[in-house]
Amino acid sequence: MKMPPALPRLIALLILVAVPLVEHNAYWLHVFSLALIAAILALGMQLLLGMAGLLSLGQGAFYGIGAYVAGALAANYGVPFLLTLLAGGLAAAAASLLLVPIVRLKGTSLAVATLGFSIIVHLVILNEEWLTGGSLGLMDIPKPTLFGVSVADDDVFYWVCLVILVLVFVAMDRISKSRFGRALSAICQDEEAARASGIRLAWSKSKCFLVAAFTAGVAGGLFAYHSRYLSPSDFTFNESIEIMIMAVIGGLGSLSGAVVGAFVVVLMPEVLRSSGELRMILFGLAVILLMAAGNLGIVGLASLAAAKLFGLFSSARAWVSKPREAN
Amino acid sequence: MLRINNLSVSYGPVAALRGIDLTVEAGETVALVGSNGAGKSTTLKAISGLVPPSGGTIEFLGETLNGLKPEAIVERGIVHVPEGRRIFPRLSVEQNLEVGAYSARAAMRRRRIREEVYALFPRLRERRQQMGGSLSGGEQQMLAFGRAMMAQPTLLLLDEPSLGLAPIIVEEVIRAIAHFRAEGVTILLVEQNAELALTLSARGYVLETGQVVLTDESQTLITHPKVWASYLGEKELEDT
Amino acid sequence: ALADTVKIGVFGPMTGDAAAMGQSEKEAVDLAVKEKNAAGGLLGKQIEIIYADDAGKPEEAVNSAKRLISKDEVLMMIGSISSPASLAASQVARQMEVPQIVVAGTAQKITTAGNKWVFRSPVPDTKLVADLVDFIHEKFPNYKKFAFLYVNDDFGRGGFEAFKKAGAKYGYEIVAEERYARGDLDFTAQLNRIKASGADAMIEWSRYTEGALVAKQFAQIGLTLPRFASDGVATPKFIELGGNAVDGVMFTTHFSPATVADIPAAKSFIDKYKAAYGRTPDAYAAEAYDAITIAMLGIEKAGKADRAAVRDALAKVEFGSTRGAFKFDEKGDPLLVTHVVKIDAGKETNARNIPVQN
Amino acid sequence: MAALLETRGVSRRFGGLLAVDSVDLDVTEGEVHGLIGPNGAGKTTMLNLLSGHLPVSTGTILFAGADITRLPSERRAAAGIRRTFQNLKLFREMTALENVMVGLHASTRAEIFHALLRTRFQKREEADIAEKARAALAFVGLTALADQPAGSLPYGHQRLLEIARAFVAEPRLLLLDEPAAGLNASESRHLVDFIFRIRSAGTTIILIEHHMDVVMPTCDRITVLNYGKLLARGTPKEIRADGAVIGAYLGKGAVAAAAAVRKAEAAHAAH
Amino acid sequence: MIYDQFLQTLLGGLAIGCIYSLIALGISMIVRATDILHFAQGEVMMVGAMTGFSSGVWAGNAPLLALIGGTFGGGLMAVAVELGVYRPLRARRVPLINVVIATIGVSIVLQNVARLVWGSEPLAYPALFETRGLVISGFTVSPQLATIVVLSVLIMAALAVFFRYSRAGIAMQAAAQDPDAARLMGISVERATVNTFAVSGMMAGAAGVLLGSLFFASFNMGFITGIKAFVAAVLGGLGSVPGAMVGGLLFGVIETFSAMFISTSYKDAVGMVVLILILLVAPMGLFGRAGRQV
Ligand SMILES: Nc1ncnc2c1ncn2[C@@H]1O[C@H](COP(=O)(O)OP(=O)(O)OP(=O)(O)O)[C@@H](O)[C@H]1O
Ligand SMILES: Nc1ncnc2c1ncn2[C@@H]1O[C@H](COP(=O)(O)OP(=O)(O)OP(=O)(O)O)[C@@H](O)[C@H]1O
Ligand SMILES: [Mg+2]
Ligand SMILES: [Mg+2]
């Protein structure tokens, strides 16, 4: 007897939906919403790194671009919530076109070039006051409303994030099982062979960057409403590195892994917040230890364990039901 | 000299060798033939310590090699020329040879042997300062042999030395093997070209899916119907 | 909620680049609370301090504030150090209606956004700078052309904007505006341009780490301009790192052992702090010490563990702080005089005592 | 018969080395054209120039009458030039079937947008290429292994899978780089059969190989390179008799050489 | 005057560049030996600066002892993380990206442990070298900067000789290029890898002392410097020894010159733009060699 593959996902979704019904604490809801936003980021990264093998450290920059565009539109022009999210995504996607010349770089070169892009975007955010408010940050982002109804309450905003996360998840799932997804994993495994099969590398990679940037931009837009104050120091290249950790920690290439990874990376420092000076040491050690899980990631380990449990369970049931058969 | 008893090796869940027995006497050349994935390379890797056996023993001159690291096994005079030449691409020809004589037992006479290598392969002397990676396939094969000479083997493990080589280069390789034999080196030879391997050797083993299915004098094997059918076949074009 | 302790949340950078300042904050708070608890606590209960690390980042400051308020259910909060972190957290304080006393964020914005829940221990940068400008005008009437070097973040930027505004009053001209990024190590490019600018004096808005390097490189390229600096260098570490290169620097500050000699609260604070930690307190420690003192006074005055009552009580607190008689204005900023210190042969001295030059 | 592929003065330089030195090649539609020569003669380099994996230094390449010299490799693949690699290049973590499906990338159209909405068009196209891919696997006899990861297949099967991936797109020109390397005699014989079958399907083939028992029976014509230059060309029969080719490349045959060595040793021992 | 300033800027850029080079060299060597992108190299440098500080102060402000203490501190630290973290991970055959992320974990841990050990305040280094300007034929030359350049060049030259001529150096390269083949030659790849980490850590440690003496030592000095050195290594061509040297120098000089002549706000951006432009022309960096692809 085998577990239907969609079942764990469905259970996880139900649990996520139910969280605000059980946990009313504003702090935890706030942090969980942040984790949902991070999960959207991690999904975009999974497309890049897990599927296409593109080690991009530019996702933090797109996140920042999305956040600032959405935040500025909302604060200065009163553009409605969903439109600003879309605008954040589109702006990030448009900015990703700047990367087209460097998509042909590989491995470390790509990583470092995109890191450079992150650094440049951070400097622009920091220095171009007329555009971003500069080092003093962007303040007074209004509370989000949907169709005239405020969705700023911690629980409602959480659900809004969750809905968007689910949409992004389904989209990524479909992409991964499509012709485009197959082309990306072909590129990931052997570029020359992919070209020999008629796959246009620069074109496919640029599209991949574009989709990932769009996702990061949308996540940035959500973050703008979540924090309602944007500061350049939230969008340094550290952000990009953190996003990369999320994608790997849960299980490289796995979409559920990205979501779990995001929760781990966001929640762990929160859980450790009271451990004071030891906090980051414990976090660093945890990252190292989790890396020992190999490409299974947390999700892989968990499903192995679950499969074992499930196997135990079904064999136990077989054992229990035996006497009845004998009857 | 070399005695292998009931040797098994697996790569994770894949069993590559399933209990093979094999012996090689001093000074002898023994061939190992078999189809793709039969476990020929794995046998050599197990002897030189690159993969750990999951069962059985490997004895060399009365000492068991199980559990020794490759670098320790080299010290005992077992030199493995692996599949695909594996020369160091960003070291010069001379540095590659230098590395060949890295083990303590080989380090002493390395100047003299290097001259022998250059005498046997004058082409390598011409290319002394060139990076290994920029050599042509044939030159790389010569370098791989030269590197093995530097290590001064008593037992030489050769894995498909003719792979991907032009026919005329294969003849060079045969001469190099003859050179080793003249020095009294014992050779265990793996070749896809079964006819070539059996012509060069005194005895042969036929491997299939990780097991020895036949062993005999090479002269006998070469005419054995089973070997004939699987590895030799009609030689419709050999005559000119 | 009926707790058996009075919970106060204290947040700030315990890790990250600004960890040193967070440490001063924590030490000062610990000192005050230990004393108070030993004396019987507040409202008949012990004070419980709950610390949260925000690593100096706004995003984490928001998380910390939310956590302190809704998970730990603190009565009020103290923090953070940097302006962006304090500002970000103050949005939470306002939304969830919890009193907050900012320890060291000097950006004017923090208290001018109409947020009645936020107070701060230091004076805002605008006041600090205006006082410094008055000081320069009074003591060095000949200086008219200034070079301004600042760290490109909220702190340096705030100082620069304030100087532009305050200097206009005396017709000051800025002949060089130079900035650098947090964490930069090499300032020779900026200093060389300042050297060439023909300024009468240099104003520098740095924190002490960069400030010490600026001072050294200032000496190395042979600059001799008079130098005025921000409260960011108001710590003994500045002199330790800068060595004799910082001699002659005049800086504005909220607190300096050299200028508070006649304030009794300051004397006892310095002694106690030295006894407890073996070092002289810096301005951050003094600001944090005052903040926690205000908090305790406010809570006592409110007489009950009620956030709204505490807020109203805080607004009316008056006491003798380590920096003199303390009282909030209507925005929540303290009405304090600022200090100017001159470093003389590795020692802090009160610059207001130096004679007028002309 | 018309020339499907022509090169004119094609050269390729690596630093100081002229790996391919103004080679003219004419490949007729429908033939199997052998490309042989000593190691380092420039065969693989020539193949890379033809498939577009390397740009030429000078010269022009014409395919079906059109100048493709500047066309990138993926466009050449789409135009009907497919290849295999001397060192196998499979998508090792994909199944055999998926590998072959990737081979059909250039002839399919579904975009991200179709995938996101799961349009009818997308579903039909996916079903379509899966079917074609299965047919190609059946053609090379790998049906049973369709759902195995490519990396786990035995070496000989991997070679066949690579050929299936190239062949599934029904190319006009198929470039094979040492397909028999690492195969034993009986496997080589299967390969020979297979080349005949591809050819009878109407595909033109350029075959690089060091195994004369594969080259000689399958090739219609052979071009011999040496030091990047053309050394000889002709029918297998002519090539085998060509003194220059024997001297530079063929030699007297490995087995004969080995037998000679044995004989000399025996004589030495008798002394 | 302008000329003098130009020379001073150049010398300053070269000195910083030398420090980047020393760190970049270590990064490059580690990539070559293990394929690991060692994000913690900056922290190894920081540990070197700290141990250098401690041993220098312990010995009563002895510059030479500080240099030795820092060099060995860095070397030991690098060996410790290789033996304690990376080797066990590699032994579990986790994907490379996991090891790379573990290096980020290591950098987080080292930084925070150093904060506990040496405190969060920066440490003022004892003056290792003469700091007063020296006037040579009309130009002011900083002996401190000059010493750093000379010292770094000496270290790098020693490394080049070691790699080219010594048996241990050649063995380290062989082990990096093809571990299995190296084992078959009798080389202990484990030992060669540890040696690689030791040498790279020692260079980073020395760099830490030089950097500390130029500015100061603090627990967070490693991260940004490490990232810059990383960029320098890629600029020169990851895995190439001359590449790391030239990349570091180039990056240092670009940084100081763009601060001087372009914009202090965007000086880091200038370096990145140059990097991206160079990678567009030479995707493997200035001295990087692409392996044969097909
Ligand atoms: N590193 C490895 N991981 C997993 N399986 C392996 C590995 N190396 C070899 N195998 C498997 O072990 C078996 C024996 O392989 P081996 O390389 O010894 O065969 P061989 O006889 O040398 O074949 P060939 O003629 O292809 O060189 C094969 O089934 C092969 O797929
Ligand atoms: N990327 C490269 N950089 C430098 N030299 C190269 C490169 N690629 C090939 N060469 C050189 O070009 C020459 C031709 O190589 P090529 O691979 O075409 O030979 P080949 O005829 O296919 O040989 P083989 O039969 O051994 O496969 C060789 O000397 C090789 O070293
Ligand atoms: Mg083999
Ligand atoms: Mg070739």
PDB file of C-alpha atoms and ligand atoms in Angstrom, chain B residues 11 16 35-42 83 160 192, ligand 1:
ATOM      1  CA  TYR B  11      27.802   0.296  -5.579  1.00  0.00           C
ATOM      2  CA  ALA B  16      28.885  -5.181  -9.549  1.00  0.00           C
ATOM      3  CA  SER B  35      30.738  -7.341 -22.036  1.00  0.00           C
ATOM      4  CA  ASN B  36      29.767  -3.914 -20.870  1.00  0.00           C
ATOM      5  CA  GLY B  37      29.160  -3.647 -17.165  1.00  0.00           C
ATOM      6  CA  ALA B  38      30.426  -7.150 -16.501  1.00  0.00           C
ATOM      7  CA  GLY B  39      32.610  -5.841 -13.703  1.00  0.00           C
ATOM      8  CA  LYS B  40      36.048  -5.771 -15.274  1.00  0.00           C
ATOM      9  CA  SER B  41      36.922  -2.254 -14.212  1.00  0.00           C
ATOM     10  CA  THR B  42      35.424  -2.895 -10.819  1.00  0.00           C
ATOM     11  CA  GLU B  83      39.930   3.645 -17.624  1.00  0.00           C
ATOM     12  CA  GLU B 160      41.176  -0.723 -21.691  1.00  0.00           C
ATOM     13  CA  GLN B 192      37.056  -4.656 -24.828  1.00  0.00           C
TER      14      GLN B 192
HETATM   15  N1  LIG F   1      30.343   4.429  -9.652  1.00  0.00           N
HETATM   16  C1  LIG F   1      29.365   3.538  -9.899  1.00  0.00           C
HETATM   17  N2  LIG F   1      28.152   3.692  -9.305  1.00  0.00           N
HETATM   18  C2  LIG F   1      27.165   2.803  -9.523  1.00  0.00           C
HETATM   19  N3  LIG F   1      27.278   1.732 -10.321  1.00  0.00           N
HETATM   20  C3  LIG F   1      28.444   1.518 -10.934  1.00  0.00           C
HETATM   21  C4  LIG F   1      29.543   2.419 -10.759  1.00  0.00           C
HETATM   22  N4  LIG F   1      30.580   1.988 -11.498  1.00  0.00           N
HETATM   23  C5  LIG F   1      30.144   0.853 -12.108  1.00  0.00           C
HETATM   24  N5  LIG F   1      28.868   0.576 -11.764  1.00  0.00           N
HETATM   25  C6  LIG F   1      28.090  -0.568 -12.214  1.00  0.00           C
HETATM   26  O1  LIG F   1      28.795  -1.727 -11.865  1.00  0.00           O
HETATM   27  C7  LIG F   1      28.737  -2.683 -12.891  1.00  0.00           C
HETATM   28  C8  LIG F   1      30.124  -3.084 -13.307  1.00  0.00           C
HETATM   29  O2  LIG F   1      30.805  -1.949 -13.841  1.00  0.00           O
HETATM   30  P1  LIG F   1      32.306  -1.993 -14.418  1.00  0.00           P
HETATM   31  O3  LIG F   1      32.670  -0.601 -14.715  1.00  0.00           O
HETATM   32  O4  LIG F   1      33.142  -2.763 -13.512  1.00  0.00           O
HETATM   33  O5  LIG F   1      32.096  -2.801 -15.755  1.00  0.00           O
HETATM   34  P2  LIG F   1      33.121  -3.083 -16.923  1.00  0.00           P
HETATM   35  O6  LIG F   1      33.121  -4.522 -17.097  1.00  0.00           O
HETATM   36  O7  LIG F   1      34.389  -2.414 -16.696  1.00  0.00           O
HETATM   37  O8  LIG F   1      32.327  -2.433 -18.129  1.00  0.00           O
HETATM   38  P3  LIG F   1      32.832  -1.492 -19.313  1.00  0.00           P
HETATM   39  O9  LIG F   1      33.156  -2.391 -20.402  1.00  0.00           O
HETATM   40  O10 LIG F   1      31.616  -0.683 -19.615  1.00  0.00           O
HETATM   41  O11 LIG F   1      33.964  -0.680 -18.833  1.00  0.00           O
HETATM   42  C9  LIG F   1      27.907  -2.048 -13.999  1.00  0.00           C
HETATM   43  O12 LIG F   1      26.582  -2.510 -13.905  1.00  0.00           O
HETATM   44  C10 LIG F   1      27.955  -0.579 -13.703  1.00  0.00           C
HETATM   45  O13 LIG F   1      26.760   0.045 -14.147  1.00  0.00           O
END
